[in-house]
Amino acid sequence: MEDFRIEELKILEETYSGAIPELKFNSAFELLIAVILSAQCTDKRVNIVTAELFPIANTPEKILQLGQTKLEEIIRPCGYFRAKAKHIILTSEKILSEYGGEVPADFDELIKLPGVGRKTANVVTSVAFKNPAIAVDTHVFRIANRTKIAEGSTPLEVELGLQKIIPKEKWSAAHHWLIWHGRLICSSRSPKCKDCPLNNICPSSNV
């Protein structure tokens, strides 16, 4: 069982080596806000929105100066804009009051921020602070289960399964392999199995 999973990971690493996040950001705070906005929204749309937002509000202080009403107006295209704006305002307040204006690097502190769950905390931990982490979004969850690299009924089960089979030093990179494979090949509907580099060994291949 494990041999084919390791082979799948090797192929994914070769195929997507050097893959980086699609979200555009210039600081840990910008990344945090972008990931909060990305819930139920594509990274491409988030980048369009943050291209308008970040030039005028890319720090906790500037977010609070902007205010919730204007923030909602700008981030409306991302969907769930009222809830996301509320979380961003509360998170900005908490970062200022409890963390000296800096995004905390510690995972356990990150998940204390309003609107920040395991996925968001893992992305920030991994991408902004270069600490090994595997964030399980819808793509990672789907690919891990379809390929049987790590099966689970919840994102946490998949995250723990991936941590067991992937060497810790490759956790962050593997997160991007799985995401890009989900975006480019193994889509939710009508996956491109004929074009998939895993089609000879993937248990779910329809080739």
Short mmCIF file of C-alpha atoms in Angstrom, two decimals:
data_model
loop_
_atom_site.label_atom_id
_atom_site.label_comp_id
_atom_site.label_asym_id
_atom_site.label_seq_id
_atom_site.Cartn_x
_atom_site.Cartn_y
_atom_site.Cartn_z
CA MET A 1 0.00 0.00 0.00
CA GLU A 2 2.66 2.48 1.01
CA ASP A 3 4.87 1.88 -2.01
CA PHE A 4 2.37 3.28 -4.53
CA ARG A 5 1.68 6.30 -2.30
CA ILE A 6 5.38 7.10 -2.09
CA GLU A 7 5.65 6.73 -5.86
CA GLU A 8 2.70 9.10 -6.31
CA LEU A 9 4.41 11.68 -4.11
CA LYS A 10 7.65 11.33 -6.07
CA ILE A 11 5.80 11.98 -9.33
CA LEU A 12 3.97 14.96 -7.86
CA GLU A 13 7.25 16.39 -6.59
CA GLU A 14 8.86 16.02 -10.01
CA THR A 15 5.83 17.52 -11.76
CA TYR A 16 5.27 20.50 -9.48
CA SER A 17 8.76 21.16 -8.13
CA GLY A 18 9.16 24.81 -7.28
CA ALA A 19 5.42 25.49 -7.11
CA ILE A 20 4.58 28.62 -5.14
CA PRO A 21 1.37 30.18 -3.79
CA GLU A 22 -0.89 31.91 -6.29
CA LEU A 23 -1.88 34.55 -3.75
CA LYS A 24 0.07 37.79 -4.03
CA PHE A 25 1.40 39.37 -0.86
CA ASN A 26 4.35 41.33 0.52
CA SER A 27 4.10 40.68 4.25
CA ALA A 28 2.80 38.16 6.76
CA PHE A 29 -0.19 40.41 7.42
CA GLU A 30 -1.05 40.70 3.73
CA LEU A 31 -0.84 36.91 3.41
CA LEU A 32 -3.05 36.43 6.45
CA ILE A 33 -5.72 38.74 5.04
CA ALA A 34 -5.50 37.16 1.58
CA VAL A 35 -5.98 33.67 3.00
CA ILE A 36 -8.98 34.80 5.07
CA LEU A 37 -10.47 36.26 1.89
CA SER A 38 -9.77 33.06 -0.07
CA ALA A 39 -12.36 31.00 1.82
CA GLN A 40 -14.98 29.91 -0.74
CA CYS A 41 -13.24 32.12 -3.32
CA THR A 42 -10.57 31.63 -5.99
CA ASP A 43 -7.07 32.96 -5.46
CA LYS A 44 -7.34 34.84 -8.76
CA ARG A 45 -10.33 36.81 -7.53
CA VAL A 46 -8.63 37.44 -4.18
CA ASN A 47 -5.62 38.87 -6.01
CA ILE A 48 -7.89 41.28 -7.90
CA VAL A 49 -9.46 42.42 -4.64
CA THR A 50 -6.22 42.75 -2.70
CA ALA A 51 -4.72 44.75 -5.57
CA GLU A 52 -7.30 47.38 -4.61
CA LEU A 53 -7.17 46.82 -0.85
CA PHE A 54 -3.47 46.54 -0.01
CA PRO A 55 -2.32 49.87 -1.52
CA ILE A 56 -4.58 51.65 0.97
CA ALA A 57 -4.78 49.18 3.87
CA ASN A 58 -2.06 46.57 4.33
CA THR A 59 -1.41 46.84 8.08
CA PRO A 60 -3.68 46.33 11.10
CA GLU A 61 -3.67 50.08 11.77
CA LYS A 62 -4.69 50.95 8.21
CA ILE A 63 -7.41 48.29 8.18
CA LEU A 64 -8.95 49.84 11.28
CA GLN A 65 -8.63 53.32 9.79
CA LEU A 66 -10.39 52.08 6.66
CA GLY A 67 -13.33 50.84 8.73
CA GLN A 68 -15.70 47.94 8.28
CA THR A 69 -18.11 49.61 5.86
CA LYS A 70 -15.43 50.54 3.33
CA LEU A 71 -13.70 47.19 3.85
CA GLU A 72 -16.94 45.36 3.08
CA GLU A 73 -17.34 47.40 -0.09
CA ILE A 74 -13.88 46.50 -1.34
CA ILE A 75 -13.95 42.78 -0.49
CA ARG A 76 -17.56 42.18 -1.60
CA PRO A 77 -16.45 40.25 -4.76
CA CYS A 78 -14.83 37.59 -2.52
CA GLY A 79 -18.18 36.51 -1.12
CA TYR A 80 -19.26 36.27 2.54
CA PHE A 81 -17.90 39.80 2.69
CA ARG A 82 -19.66 40.85 5.90
CA ALA A 83 -18.34 37.91 7.92
CA LYS A 84 -14.87 38.23 6.39
CA ALA A 85 -14.76 41.98 7.06
CA LYS A 86 -15.81 41.42 10.67
CA HIS A 87 -13.07 38.81 11.15
CA ILE A 88 -10.44 41.02 9.50
CA ILE A 89 -11.36 43.96 11.74
CA LEU A 90 -11.34 41.83 14.90
CA THR A 91 -8.08 40.14 13.89
CA SER A 92 -6.46 43.51 13.22
CA GLU A 93 -7.55 44.73 16.66
CA LYS A 94 -6.19 41.59 18.34
CA ILE A 95 -2.86 41.76 16.50
CA LEU A 96 -2.44 45.35 17.69
CA SER A 97 -3.57 44.78 21.26
CA GLU A 98 -1.92 41.43 21.95
CA TYR A 99 0.94 40.96 19.47
CA GLY A 100 2.45 44.42 19.12
CA GLY A 101 1.11 44.87 15.64
CA GLU A 102 2.92 41.82 14.27
CA VAL A 103 1.31 38.61 13.00
CA PRO A 104 2.28 35.85 15.45
CA ALA A 105 4.50 33.14 13.99
CA ASP A 106 3.29 30.45 16.38
CA PHE A 107 0.50 28.18 15.10
CA ASP A 108 -1.29 28.05 18.45
CA GLU A 109 -1.36 31.83 18.59
CA LEU A 110 -2.52 32.17 14.99
CA ILE A 111 -5.60 30.02 15.51
CA LYS A 112 -6.67 32.35 18.33
CA LEU A 113 -7.24 35.10 15.76
CA PRO A 114 -10.86 35.62 14.64
CA GLY A 115 -11.61 33.88 11.36
CA VAL A 116 -8.36 31.88 11.43
CA GLY A 117 -8.71 28.10 11.40
CA ARG A 118 -6.16 25.34 10.91
CA LYS A 119 -5.91 25.83 7.15
CA THR A 120 -5.23 29.55 7.36
CA ALA A 121 -2.83 29.13 10.28
CA ASN A 122 -0.92 26.41 8.44
CA VAL A 123 -0.60 28.53 5.29
CA VAL A 124 0.75 31.51 7.23
CA THR A 125 3.04 29.30 9.33
CA SER A 126 4.42 27.64 6.22
CA VAL A 127 4.58 30.45 3.67
CA ALA A 128 5.24 33.53 5.80
CA PHE A 129 7.41 32.00 8.50
CA LYS A 130 8.97 29.05 6.64
CA ASN A 131 7.96 26.46 9.23
CA PRO A 132 6.91 22.98 8.02
CA ALA A 133 3.14 22.70 7.72
CA ILE A 134 0.48 21.14 5.50
CA ALA A 135 -2.63 23.21 4.96
CA VAL A 136 -5.61 21.14 3.86
CA ASP A 137 -7.92 23.11 1.61
CA THR A 138 -10.53 21.64 -0.72
CA HIS A 139 -7.92 20.74 -3.34
CA VAL A 140 -5.57 19.00 -0.90
CA PHE A 141 -8.48 17.18 0.74
CA ARG A 142 -9.75 15.93 -2.62
CA ILE A 143 -6.38 14.88 -4.02
CA ALA A 144 -5.23 13.15 -0.84
CA ASN A 145 -8.39 11.05 -0.78
CA ARG A 146 -8.57 10.30 -4.50
CA THR A 147 -4.97 9.18 -4.71
CA LYS A 148 -5.27 7.47 -1.31
CA ILE A 149 -2.04 9.15 -0.26
CA ALA A 150 -3.90 10.09 2.91
CA GLU A 151 -7.55 9.19 3.32
CA GLY A 152 -9.79 10.90 5.83
CA SER A 153 -13.30 12.17 6.35
CA THR A 154 -12.14 15.48 7.82
CA PRO A 155 -9.37 17.95 6.90
CA LEU A 156 -7.62 17.18 10.19
CA GLU A 157 -7.56 13.44 9.47
CA VAL A 158 -6.07 14.14 6.04
CA GLU A 159 -3.54 16.60 7.50
CA LEU A 160 -2.34 14.04 10.05
CA GLY A 161 -2.21 11.32 7.38
CA LEU A 162 -0.12 13.48 5.07
CA GLN A 163 2.22 14.34 7.94
CA LYS A 164 2.84 10.63 8.53
CA ILE A 165 3.79 9.72 4.97
CA ILE A 166 5.55 12.92 3.84
CA PRO A 167 8.95 13.80 5.37
CA LYS A 168 8.59 16.87 7.58
CA GLU A 169 11.09 18.90 5.55
CA LYS A 170 8.80 18.48 2.52
CA TRP A 171 5.46 19.28 4.19
CA SER A 172 5.25 22.85 2.93
CA ALA A 173 6.33 21.97 -0.61
CA ALA A 174 3.96 19.00 -0.78
CA HIS A 175 1.07 21.27 0.12
CA HIS A 176 1.73 23.18 -3.11
CA TRP A 177 2.17 20.01 -5.19
CA LEU A 178 -1.27 18.82 -4.15
CA ILE A 179 -2.93 22.21 -4.63
CA TRP A 180 -1.60 22.73 -8.13
CA HIS A 181 -2.43 19.16 -9.13
CA GLY A 182 -5.99 19.81 -8.00
CA ARG A 183 -6.19 23.06 -9.93
CA LEU A 184 -4.59 21.89 -13.16
CA ILE A 185 -5.47 18.20 -13.50
CA CYS A 186 -7.53 16.58 -10.77
CA SER A 187 -10.51 18.91 -10.70
CA SER A 188 -13.58 18.24 -8.61
CA ARG A 189 -15.65 17.46 -11.68
CA SER A 190 -14.30 15.76 -14.79
CA PRO A 191 -10.69 15.23 -13.69
CA LYS A 192 -8.25 15.02 -16.61
CA CYS A 193 -7.12 11.47 -15.91
CA LYS A 194 -5.73 10.98 -19.43
CA ASP A 195 -3.36 13.90 -18.90
CA CYS A 196 -2.47 12.96 -15.33
CA PRO A 197 1.10 11.92 -14.51
CA LEU A 198 -0.35 9.56 -11.90
CA ASN A 199 -2.75 7.77 -14.22
CA ASN A 200 -0.79 4.49 -14.17
CA ILE A 201 -0.84 4.14 -10.39
CA CYS A 202 -3.67 6.28 -9.03
CA PRO A 203 -6.40 4.06 -7.52
CA SER A 204 -9.06 6.43 -8.83
CA SER A 205 -7.78 6.73 -12.42
CA ASN A 206 -10.42 6.17 -15.08
CA VAL A 207 -7.88 5.70 -17.87
#
